[in-house]
Amino acid sequence: MEFQIPQTDFTTIGPPLVLSVWATALLLIDLFIANKRTTAILALVGLAAGAAVALPFYGQTPRVSFEGMALLDDTAIAIDWILTLVTAITILFAMDYLKRQAIEMGEFYPVLLFTTSAMMMMAHGRNLIVLFISLEWLSIGLYILAGFAYPRIRSQEAAMKYLLYGAFAAGFLIYGTALVYGVTGTVDMATIADQLRANQAMRTSPLLLVGLGLLLIGFGYKISMVPFHMWTPDVYEGSPTPVSAYMSAATKAAGFAALLRVVQIAFPVDVLPTWQIIVAILAALTMVIGNIAAVAQSNIKRMLAYSSIAHAGFILCALVAIGEPGAVQSYLYYILAYALTNLGAFAVVIALEQAGEERFDIADLAGIGWRQPLLGAAMAVFMLSLAGVPPLAGFFAKWLVFQVAYQAGFWWLALIGLLSSVVSAFYYLRIIVNMYMRERSEPVPSFTTAPLLLGVGVAALLVVVQGFLTNPVLTLVGQTVAAGR
Amino acid sequence: MVPTEYYVLLSTVLFTIGVIGVLTRRSALVVFMSVELMLNSANLALVAFSRQWNHVDGQILTFFVITVAAAEVAVGLALLVGIFRTRRTTNVDEVNTMRG
């Protein structure tokens, strides 16, 4: 008997592969490093290497390998780069934060890299097995990171809640996968679409619809879509703040990347339109409930958590309209704008948080705009962008998303989005008012260090630049769409 | 040969028991066990479907699910031990200081 070793193209998983290998090495190297800042810088080097590996393949024809399990196209590369950016800024945020909180351990950075690697795999996967494993892989990393401030009870509680909800969601995801596999006889996403296209009975099979629903629940937990969002505020509040920032930006980006793959490759709208209306209703609920709940929050971290729920709803608007021309572009554009903005917004909380003491109340922001001019200005940019004020990235993102939703015939969804984003302006502007127009006799001390300011500065700059260069950015991700099909 | 439907039915029952367990039980350990039941019901369905389609995709996925479940429980139990050290309880309702 003759064995043939299958041709494997490792470049299809280049960036996540580099990150995983680097993280494994870093875990060992870290044992010999006394100054953990060096570990952080080495982690940044690994990130840069991972991002660079994908560079020659950008704009090329998509490549598929590992028996059709892994895919490298411009969408995957775009997501890789967004994740690289988010992780790099997170590392900058974490450097001094961990030290001040007395939880500085070198393992933080390798675990962060492993998690990022898993998130990248979500965008590279072309098979439900790969999606399931990557989702679990990133979740396990995040459980550890959420509980990283070990003796602190809130951090433990956050990790435990995240784990219980996450494991519950994993159950739904895998059972959904099992049902889809049972009906179509394959876990390869492209083959699932082919089977459904060819076979009328499969398309109307109740088992398939239940399976798809369960998949949606599984991913819905990760992107905190209403009604699967209950864990979000608690987990963001209790986790170490850089981890909350990372979760809100990177996990969302990865979850949305996987959802995009599922609906684009496995269940295209022209084959199975059923999910569209369900996702539309959930998107409307997510926007409304997220924004209204955010108004009632006095804790900044919880407010940002609800704001991240609301923005998941806005991104879902583009997912609903995914069959329209330009929908994938606006989807990716929104993910980039949202990831940078929400990530940056957590920086001000990090600056306020002292060792052992938690200052998360909106009133604690009083006067910080004058005492920390750079941080205050950046926070103002983030809040205006999240509220959707032109010419920042957040405005164009919302505009594009509502436009495609309208084109797809979901005018009511665009209308609900518009109205709820008017509501959202209230709580975003309240932050700015507190920063600049309130004073306190005893202002809360704030700490800014060079890495933190660098991270915030980069994020704020990119938010402004992305807004001004909307068209070039769209063309960049636009090639993505043409090639990804 | 036992028809696939029977296995699927059994796995649905197990899955439902798992979901009810997660939603109603308050001890974190029992919640973990219920999640395991959910994952294993999926495994049963995968293996049954795998036999029906006469290829191994589903069985391979089952191995991955088992591995992932073990890894998840490892982290979960570590967290549980940590929480027990500081709070002397594993009841998920008592570990609830954040609300809103």
Tab-separated table of C-alpha atoms in Angstrom, chain B residues 13 20 30 36 40 43 55 67 71-72 74 82-83 90:
chain	number	residue	atom	x	y	z
B	13	VAL	CA	-33.023	14.025	25.266
B	20	ILE	CA	-32.025	22.127	32.054
B	30	VAL	CA	-22.990	20.278	38.672
B	36	GLU	CA	-20.353	17.843	29.679
B	40	ASN	CA	-21.465	14.331	24.905
B	43	ASN	CA	-20.796	13.496	20.326
B	55	HIS	CA	-17.517	8.344	6.563
B	67	THR	CA	-10.179	17.121	23.921
B	71	ALA	CA	-9.198	21.466	28.425
B	72	GLU	CA	-12.196	23.540	29.369
B	74	ALA	CA	-9.172	21.869	33.500
B	82	GLY	CA	-9.392	29.627	43.338
B	83	ILE	CA	-12.896	30.818	44.116
B	90	THR	CA	-18.934	26.910	44.874
